[in-house]
Short mmCIF file of C-alpha atoms in Angstrom, two decimals:
data_model
loop_
_atom_site.label_atom_id
_atom_site.label_comp_id
_atom_site.label_asym_id
_atom_site.label_seq_id
_atom_site.Cartn_x
_atom_site.Cartn_y
_atom_site.Cartn_z
CA MET A 296 44.80 -8.83 -16.29
CA SER A 297 46.78 -5.75 -15.18
CA ARG A 298 48.30 -5.80 -11.72
CA LEU A 299 47.65 -2.98 -9.25
CA GLN A 300 50.82 -0.86 -8.99
CA LEU A 301 51.64 0.54 -5.54
CA SER A 302 52.15 4.11 -6.72
CA LEU A 303 50.45 7.30 -5.57
CA GLY A 304 50.04 8.21 -9.20
CA ASN A 305 47.92 5.11 -9.84
CA VAL A 306 44.26 6.08 -10.35
CA GLN A 307 42.87 2.81 -8.93
CA LEU A 308 44.99 3.05 -5.80
CA LYS A 309 44.02 6.70 -5.22
CA GLY A 310 40.34 5.83 -5.61
CA LEU A 311 40.66 2.95 -3.15
CA LEU A 312 42.43 5.15 -0.59
CA TRP A 313 39.72 7.80 -0.85
CA GLN A 314 36.99 5.20 -0.33
CA VAL A 315 38.76 3.80 2.74
CA LEU A 316 39.20 7.33 4.10
CA VAL A 317 35.54 8.27 3.62
CA VAL A 318 34.27 5.04 5.19
CA GLY A 319 36.68 5.47 8.12
CA VAL A 320 35.54 9.06 8.76
CA ALA A 321 31.88 7.99 8.60
CA LEU A 322 32.45 5.14 11.08
CA ALA A 323 34.38 7.48 13.39
CA ILE A 324 31.53 10.00 13.38
CA VAL A 325 28.94 7.31 14.10
CA GLY A 326 31.09 5.88 16.90
CA TRP A 327 31.57 9.32 18.47
CA LEU A 328 27.84 10.07 18.32
CA TRP A 329 27.01 6.69 19.88
CA SER A 330 29.51 7.02 22.72
CA ASN A 331 28.41 10.59 23.39
CA ALA A 332 24.75 9.52 23.52
CA VAL A 333 25.51 6.62 25.89
CA HIS A 334 27.55 8.89 28.17
CA ASN A 335 24.84 11.57 28.35
CA LEU A 336 22.16 8.98 29.04
CA SER A 337 24.20 7.40 31.83
CA VAL A 338 24.85 10.81 33.41
CA ARG A 339 21.12 11.55 33.44
CA ARG A 340 20.40 8.01 34.70
CA ILE A 341 18.21 7.16 31.72
CA ALA A 342 17.96 3.45 31.01
CA THR A 343 19.14 2.11 27.66
CA GLY A 344 18.38 -1.04 25.76
CA PHE A 345 15.20 -2.74 24.62
CA ALA A 346 14.20 -4.42 27.86
CA PHE A 347 11.25 -2.02 28.14
CA LEU A 348 9.51 -3.88 25.29
CA GLY A 349 8.62 -6.68 27.70
CA ARG A 350 6.94 -4.37 30.23
CA GLU A 351 3.21 -3.68 30.42
CA ALA A 352 2.27 -0.89 28.01
CA GLY A 353 -0.71 0.54 29.87
CA MET A 354 -1.84 2.50 26.80
CA PRO A 355 -5.29 2.08 25.23
CA ILE A 356 -5.52 1.41 21.49
CA VAL A 357 -9.10 1.82 20.37
CA ASP A 358 -8.96 0.99 16.65
CA ALA A 359 -7.18 -2.36 16.27
CA TRP A 360 -7.99 -5.42 14.19
CA LEU A 361 -5.99 -7.65 16.53
CA PRO A 362 -7.14 -8.28 20.13
CA TYR A 363 -5.36 -5.88 22.48
CA THR A 364 -5.62 -4.71 26.10
CA PRO A 365 -3.54 -2.12 27.99
CA ARG A 366 -2.07 -5.00 30.00
CA ASP A 367 -0.19 -6.24 26.93
CA SER A 368 3.50 -5.46 26.48
CA TYR A 369 5.06 -2.56 24.62
CA LEU A 370 6.24 -5.02 21.98
CA TYR A 371 2.69 -6.14 21.26
CA ALA A 372 1.56 -2.50 21.20
CA PHE A 373 4.23 -1.87 18.55
CA ILE A 374 2.89 -4.82 16.56
CA ILE A 375 -0.60 -3.31 16.73
CA GLY A 376 0.84 0.00 15.51
CA VAL A 377 2.57 -1.73 12.60
CA THR A 378 -0.65 -3.52 11.58
CA ASN A 379 -2.55 -0.22 11.71
CA THR A 380 0.10 1.37 9.47
CA LEU A 381 -0.10 -1.54 7.03
CA ARG A 382 -3.91 -1.26 6.99
CA VAL A 383 -3.56 2.27 5.67
CA ALA A 384 -0.60 1.64 3.36
CA VAL A 385 -1.79 -1.51 1.59
CA ILE A 386 -5.42 -0.50 1.12
CA GLY A 387 -4.38 3.05 0.26
CA ILE A 388 -1.94 1.88 -2.43
CA VAL A 389 -4.59 -0.29 -4.09
CA LEU A 390 -7.29 2.40 -4.04
CA ALA A 391 -4.93 5.20 -5.09
CA THR A 392 -3.65 3.13 -8.02
CA VAL A 393 -7.15 2.35 -9.28
CA LEU A 394 -8.42 5.93 -8.83
CA GLY A 395 -5.24 7.50 -10.22
CA THR A 396 -5.34 5.28 -13.31
CA MET A 397 -8.97 6.21 -13.97
CA ILE A 398 -8.25 9.94 -13.54
CA GLY A 399 -5.14 9.72 -15.74
CA ILE A 400 -7.09 8.05 -18.55
CA ALA A 401 -9.91 10.57 -18.10
CA ARG A 402 -7.45 13.41 -18.67
CA LEU A 403 -6.82 12.03 -22.16
CA SER A 404 -10.49 11.53 -22.91
CA ALA A 405 -11.98 13.05 -26.07
CA ASN A 406 -14.87 14.25 -23.90
CA TRP A 407 -14.05 17.89 -23.13
CA LEU A 408 -15.99 18.06 -19.85
CA LEU A 409 -14.53 14.80 -18.49
CA SER A 410 -10.95 15.78 -19.31
CA ARG A 411 -11.38 19.25 -17.76
CA LEU A 412 -12.88 17.81 -14.57
CA ALA A 413 -9.96 15.38 -14.30
CA ALA A 414 -7.51 18.25 -14.80
CA VAL A 415 -9.18 20.30 -12.06
CA TYR A 416 -9.04 17.29 -9.73
CA VAL A 417 -5.33 16.79 -10.33
CA GLU A 418 -4.27 20.43 -10.09
CA THR A 419 -6.39 21.14 -7.01
CA LEU A 420 -5.30 18.18 -4.91
CA ARG A 421 -1.63 18.39 -5.88
CA ASP A 422 -1.41 22.06 -4.86
CA ILE A 423 -2.93 21.71 -1.36
CA PRO A 424 -0.65 20.34 1.40
CA LEU A 425 -1.57 16.84 2.49
CA LEU A 426 -1.82 17.80 6.16
CA LEU A 427 -4.48 20.41 5.36
CA GLN A 428 -6.44 17.88 3.33
CA LEU A 429 -6.18 15.38 6.18
CA LEU A 430 -7.49 17.91 8.70
CA PHE A 431 -10.30 18.86 6.30
CA TRP A 432 -11.53 15.28 5.97
CA TYR A 433 -11.23 14.70 9.72
CA VAL A 434 -13.24 17.83 10.55
CA LEU A 435 -15.79 16.81 7.93
CA MET A 436 -16.11 13.38 9.55
CA GLN A 437 -16.63 14.96 12.97
CA SER A 438 -19.36 17.23 11.58
CA LEU A 439 -21.45 14.30 10.34
CA PRO A 440 -24.69 13.49 12.20
CA PRO A 441 -24.61 11.10 15.17
CA ALA A 442 -25.39 7.40 14.89
CA ARG A 443 -29.18 7.88 15.19
CA GLY A 444 -29.19 10.27 12.22
CA ALA A 445 -26.53 8.45 10.16
CA PHE A 446 -26.61 8.58 6.39
CA HIS A 447 -27.96 5.33 4.97
CA PRO A 448 -27.26 5.36 1.21
CA ILE A 449 -27.73 1.62 0.65
CA ASP A 450 -28.77 -1.36 2.71
CA GLY A 451 -26.19 -2.26 5.35
CA VAL A 452 -24.06 0.89 4.94
CA PHE A 453 -24.10 3.74 7.49
CA LEU A 454 -22.01 6.93 7.61
CA SER A 455 -21.92 9.04 10.78
CA ASN A 456 -19.48 10.73 13.14
CA ARG A 457 -18.74 7.22 14.44
CA GLY A 458 -17.23 6.35 11.07
CA LEU A 459 -18.27 4.15 8.17
CA MET A 460 -20.18 0.95 8.94
CA LEU A 461 -20.15 -1.82 6.35
CA PRO A 462 -21.47 -5.39 6.18
CA PHE A 463 -18.85 -8.11 6.08
CA ILE A 464 -18.40 -11.87 6.32
CA PRO A 465 -16.66 -13.06 9.52
CA ILE A 466 -13.63 -15.16 8.60
CA GLY A 467 -12.77 -18.13 10.81
CA PRO A 468 -10.46 -21.16 10.41
CA SER A 469 -12.88 -23.04 8.14
CA GLN A 470 -13.40 -19.99 5.92
CA TRP A 471 -9.62 -19.47 5.69
CA LEU A 472 -9.28 -23.09 4.53
CA VAL A 473 -11.72 -22.55 1.67
CA LEU A 474 -10.05 -19.26 0.73
CA GLY A 475 -6.67 -20.99 0.81
CA VAL A 476 -7.91 -23.63 -1.64
CA ALA A 477 -9.18 -20.83 -3.90
CA ALA A 478 -5.76 -19.13 -3.69
CA VAL A 479 -4.02 -22.39 -4.66
CA GLY A 480 -6.45 -22.64 -7.56
CA LEU A 481 -5.43 -19.16 -8.73
CA VAL A 482 -1.75 -20.15 -8.66
CA ILE A 483 -2.47 -23.33 -10.65
CA LEU A 484 -4.57 -21.29 -13.09
CA TYR A 485 -1.70 -18.82 -13.58
CA LEU A 486 0.77 -21.62 -14.33
CA LEU A 487 -1.74 -23.29 -16.63
CA ARG A 488 -2.29 -20.04 -18.50
CA ARG A 489 1.44 -19.59 -19.05
CA TRP A 490 1.69 -23.16 -20.37
CA GLN A 491 -1.22 -22.54 -22.75
CA ILE A 492 0.37 -19.34 -24.03
CA ALA A 493 3.62 -21.23 -24.69
CA ARG A 494 1.70 -23.87 -26.67
CA GLN A 495 -0.15 -21.16 -28.59
CA MET A 496 3.16 -19.57 -29.57
CA ARG A 497 4.24 -22.91 -31.04
CA ASP A 498 1.14 -23.96 -32.97
CA GLY A 499 -0.90 -20.74 -33.21
CA ARG A 500 -4.03 -22.30 -31.68
CA GLU A 501 -5.86 -20.22 -29.06
CA ARG A 502 -7.00 -22.21 -26.01
CA ARG A 503 -9.73 -21.26 -23.55
CA THR A 504 -8.85 -20.74 -19.90
CA TRP A 505 -12.22 -19.87 -18.42
CA PRO A 506 -13.43 -23.51 -17.93
CA TYR A 507 -10.36 -24.22 -15.79
CA ALA A 508 -10.88 -20.92 -13.93
CA VAL A 509 -14.46 -21.86 -13.06
CA LEU A 510 -13.39 -25.32 -11.95
CA LEU A 511 -10.37 -24.30 -9.83
CA VAL A 512 -11.56 -21.00 -8.35
CA VAL A 513 -15.35 -21.48 -8.09
CA VAL A 514 -16.47 -25.10 -8.25
CA LEU A 515 -13.72 -26.72 -6.16
CA PRO A 516 -13.93 -24.21 -3.24
CA ALA A 517 -17.75 -24.35 -3.38
CA VAL A 518 -17.75 -28.16 -3.16
CA LEU A 519 -15.26 -28.06 -0.28
CA SER A 520 -17.35 -25.43 1.52
CA TRP A 521 -20.51 -27.49 1.05
CA GLY A 522 -18.82 -30.70 2.17
CA LEU A 523 -17.38 -29.15 5.34
CA GLY A 524 -20.55 -27.18 6.07
CA VAL A 525 -18.70 -23.86 6.23
CA PRO A 526 -21.10 -21.04 7.18
CA TRP A 527 -20.92 -17.86 5.08
CA THR A 528 -23.07 -15.48 7.09
CA ILE A 529 -23.08 -11.74 6.49
CA SER A 530 -22.78 -9.57 9.58
CA ARG A 531 -24.71 -6.33 9.07
CA PRO A 532 -24.37 -3.24 11.28
CA GLU A 533 -27.45 -2.48 13.37
CA LEU A 534 -28.23 0.60 15.44
CA ARG A 535 -28.67 -0.28 19.11
CA GLY A 536 -28.92 2.59 21.52
CA PHE A 537 -26.41 5.26 20.61
CA ASN A 538 -24.03 3.11 18.57
CA PHE A 539 -23.87 0.38 15.94
CA VAL A 540 -23.42 -3.33 16.65
CA GLY A 541 -22.11 -5.85 14.14
CA GLY A 542 -20.65 -5.27 10.71
CA LEU A 543 -17.28 -3.79 9.91
CA ALA A 544 -16.57 -0.41 11.53
CA LEU A 545 -14.08 2.01 9.99
CA ALA A 546 -13.24 4.61 12.65
CA PRO A 547 -13.50 8.27 11.59
CA GLU A 548 -9.74 8.76 12.11
CA TYR A 549 -8.89 5.81 9.89
CA PHE A 550 -11.48 6.70 7.27
CA ALA A 551 -10.34 10.35 7.08
CA LEU A 552 -6.69 9.31 6.81
CA LEU A 553 -7.47 6.79 4.07
CA ILE A 554 -9.50 9.29 2.02
CA ALA A 555 -6.82 11.98 2.30
CA LEU A 556 -3.97 9.67 1.32
CA VAL A 557 -5.88 8.06 -1.55
CA THR A 558 -7.15 11.30 -3.12
CA TYR A 559 -3.83 13.13 -2.69
CA THR A 560 -1.66 10.31 -4.04
CA SER A 561 -4.07 9.48 -6.87
CA ALA A 562 -3.59 13.00 -8.27
CA PHE A 563 0.13 12.31 -8.72
CA ILE A 564 -0.49 8.79 -10.05
CA ALA A 565 -2.92 10.25 -12.59
CA GLU A 566 -0.17 12.44 -14.05
CA ILE A 567 2.21 9.47 -14.14
CA VAL A 568 -0.37 7.39 -16.03
CA ARG A 569 -1.16 10.24 -18.41
CA SER A 570 2.50 10.87 -19.24
CA GLY A 571 3.14 7.13 -19.62
CA ILE A 572 0.33 6.77 -22.15
CA GLN A 573 1.45 9.87 -24.05
CA ALA A 574 4.99 8.44 -24.21
CA ILE A 575 3.73 5.72 -26.56
CA SER A 576 4.05 6.64 -30.21
CA ARG A 577 0.95 8.02 -31.87
CA GLY A 578 1.55 5.52 -34.63
CA GLN A 579 0.33 2.75 -32.32
CA TRP A 580 -3.10 4.40 -32.14
CA ASP A 581 -3.16 5.13 -35.88
CA ALA A 582 -2.32 1.54 -36.75
CA ALA A 583 -5.01 0.22 -34.39
CA ASN A 584 -7.59 2.64 -35.83
CA ALA A 585 -6.67 1.51 -39.34
CA LEU A 586 -7.42 -2.07 -38.29
CA GLY A 587 -10.79 -1.01 -36.88
CA LEU A 588 -9.95 -1.88 -33.26
CA ARG A 589 -11.99 -0.31 -30.48
CA ARG A 590 -10.31 2.43 -28.45
CA GLY A 591 -10.84 0.59 -25.16
CA PHE A 592 -9.29 -2.58 -26.59
CA VAL A 593 -6.29 -0.65 -27.90
CA LEU A 594 -5.75 1.06 -24.56
CA LYS A 595 -6.00 -2.16 -22.54
CA HIS A 596 -4.07 -4.59 -24.76
CA ILE A 597 -1.65 -2.42 -26.74
CA VAL A 598 -0.92 0.96 -25.15
CA LEU A 599 -1.04 0.30 -21.41
CA PRO A 600 1.27 -2.78 -21.50
CA GLN A 601 3.89 -0.64 -23.24
CA ALA A 602 3.25 2.39 -21.02
CA LEU A 603 3.87 0.33 -17.88
CA ARG A 604 7.59 0.39 -18.62
CA VAL A 605 7.45 4.18 -18.24
CA ILE A 606 4.88 4.23 -15.42
CA ILE A 607 6.33 1.72 -12.95
CA PRO A 608 9.50 3.57 -11.75
CA PRO A 609 7.76 6.85 -10.74
CA LEU A 610 4.75 4.85 -9.51
CA THR A 611 7.04 3.09 -7.03
CA SER A 612 8.03 6.47 -5.58
CA GLN A 613 4.36 7.34 -5.06
CA PHE A 614 3.76 4.05 -3.24
CA LEU A 615 6.66 4.87 -0.94
CA ASN A 616 5.37 8.42 -0.42
CA LEU A 617 1.92 7.16 0.54
CA THR A 618 3.42 4.74 3.07
CA LYS A 619 5.60 7.41 4.66
CA ASN A 620 2.84 10.04 4.57
CA SER A 621 0.70 7.72 6.69
CA SER A 622 2.78 8.94 9.66
CA LEU A 623 0.68 12.14 9.54
CA ALA A 624 -2.01 10.05 11.25
CA VAL A 625 -0.68 11.33 14.57
CA ALA A 626 -2.24 14.72 13.72
CA ILE A 627 -5.79 13.32 13.95
CA GLY A 628 -5.27 10.70 16.65
CA TYR A 629 -5.15 7.55 14.56
CA GLN A 630 -2.90 5.14 16.44
CA ASP A 631 -0.41 3.95 13.87
CA ILE A 632 3.21 3.05 14.60
CA VAL A 633 4.21 6.72 15.03
CA SER A 634 1.42 7.43 17.52
CA VAL A 635 2.21 4.29 19.52
CA ALA A 636 5.89 5.22 19.47
CA ASN A 637 5.16 8.74 20.76
CA THR A 638 3.18 7.37 23.68
CA THR A 639 5.87 4.80 24.43
CA LEU A 640 8.56 7.47 24.31
CA ASN A 641 6.69 9.71 26.75
CA GLN A 642 6.11 6.83 29.16
CA THR A 643 9.58 5.27 29.07
CA GLY A 644 11.84 8.16 28.08
CA GLN A 645 13.90 5.87 25.82
CA ALA A 646 13.84 8.08 22.76
CA ILE A 647 16.75 6.56 20.85
CA GLU A 648 15.43 3.02 20.98
CA VAL A 649 11.84 4.01 20.16
CA ILE A 650 12.81 6.21 17.21
CA ALA A 651 15.17 3.51 15.95
CA LEU A 652 12.31 0.99 15.96
CA VAL A 653 10.05 3.34 14.00
CA MET A 654 12.81 3.99 11.47
CA LEU A 655 13.39 0.24 11.14
CA VAL A 656 9.68 -0.40 10.54
CA PHE A 657 9.38 2.21 7.77
CA LEU A 658 12.69 1.11 6.24
CA THR A 659 11.51 -2.51 6.14
CA ILE A 660 8.14 -1.62 4.58
CA SER A 661 9.73 0.71 2.03
CA LEU A 662 12.38 -1.83 1.04
CA GLY A 663 9.68 -4.48 0.65
CA ILE A 664 7.67 -2.24 -1.68
CA SER A 665 10.80 -1.32 -3.65
CA LEU A 666 11.88 -4.94 -4.07
CA LEU A 667 8.41 -5.99 -5.25
CA MET A 668 8.08 -3.12 -7.72
CA ASN A 669 11.65 -3.51 -9.00
CA TRP A 670 10.98 -7.21 -9.59
CA TYR A 671 7.84 -6.38 -11.55
CA ASN A 672 9.65 -3.64 -13.47
CA ALA A 673 12.39 -6.07 -14.46
CA ARG A 674 9.79 -8.66 -15.47
CA ILE A 675 8.03 -6.35 -17.93
CA ALA A 676 11.21 -4.72 -19.25
CA LEU A 677 12.18 -5.22 -22.86
CA THR A 678 14.88 -7.85 -23.34
CA GLU A 679 17.33 -7.87 -26.21
CA ARG A 680 17.65 -11.02 -28.28
#
């Protein structure tokens, strides 16, 4: 192992000195900015620190899945804002992925009309700014008829200027217990499936998994639910007076934001899926056709598993974009973390702390998505033997 020579002509030493210099300059700039900010705030008698998080917020938050009153603290209001952001991000990512995959496959369809419609969908939505699409959907929601004249496409579903009303099953502690048992059953089923695949690789015998799936995911939770007497009642929305009672209510602001994010992001995901499928050699399709395999079977079991290695990296960027684009909710009054932060900033005047909290929230969510997708990408990557 070569020893580091203390000479200015040594490349390693020069590189180390430059790194130390750059880091030192960066720390000096950050320190100067921090001291300057603290000095200016003290001169203007503006309080610093995060003690304001324990004070009463006094702000109303209408659309919240967690119980909240204006008497709660700013910290709890921030938590409500984070949950509202996650409501949009998580559900939006799932719906955009499903819709984008369908549109991407449709673009490669042999049906001329279907492929052209998919192309128009992609090119139209990608070329219109997201903010304009968000405002369009919000204005469209506001122009819907009132609750008494709500659209009623199917039983239990209502669409009006009050939002989208859906039936749902109230979840309590006993229901969560049954769902938890079903989740444990899914984990056991996954491990069992991997064990069966390993055995199949050794002896070539295919083993059925569906009997275990029925037992672990259906029969066992059903027996537990029957034994504990867990009620599974469906709450349906009903019109009473000028508004709906019961059911699950999706506010117009939330519904408009979700539609805009899903449709906009799905257009980009569709192109990622299309390019990923086209990256697979045509010989894969020709070989499958020669064996007489159905096109749907080939796409699901042969092409898509290989295309995922090309799709996942750019797909991760779209998930991050959807999460960050959710901050546009402030334009239509949906109270996500950015809206709550703006109100907090105006009431307390502590801009640095509030903005730092918002940045920390989005950084944490984005890093979580990146870690999950990078783990999945590494799991499906080809490994050399």
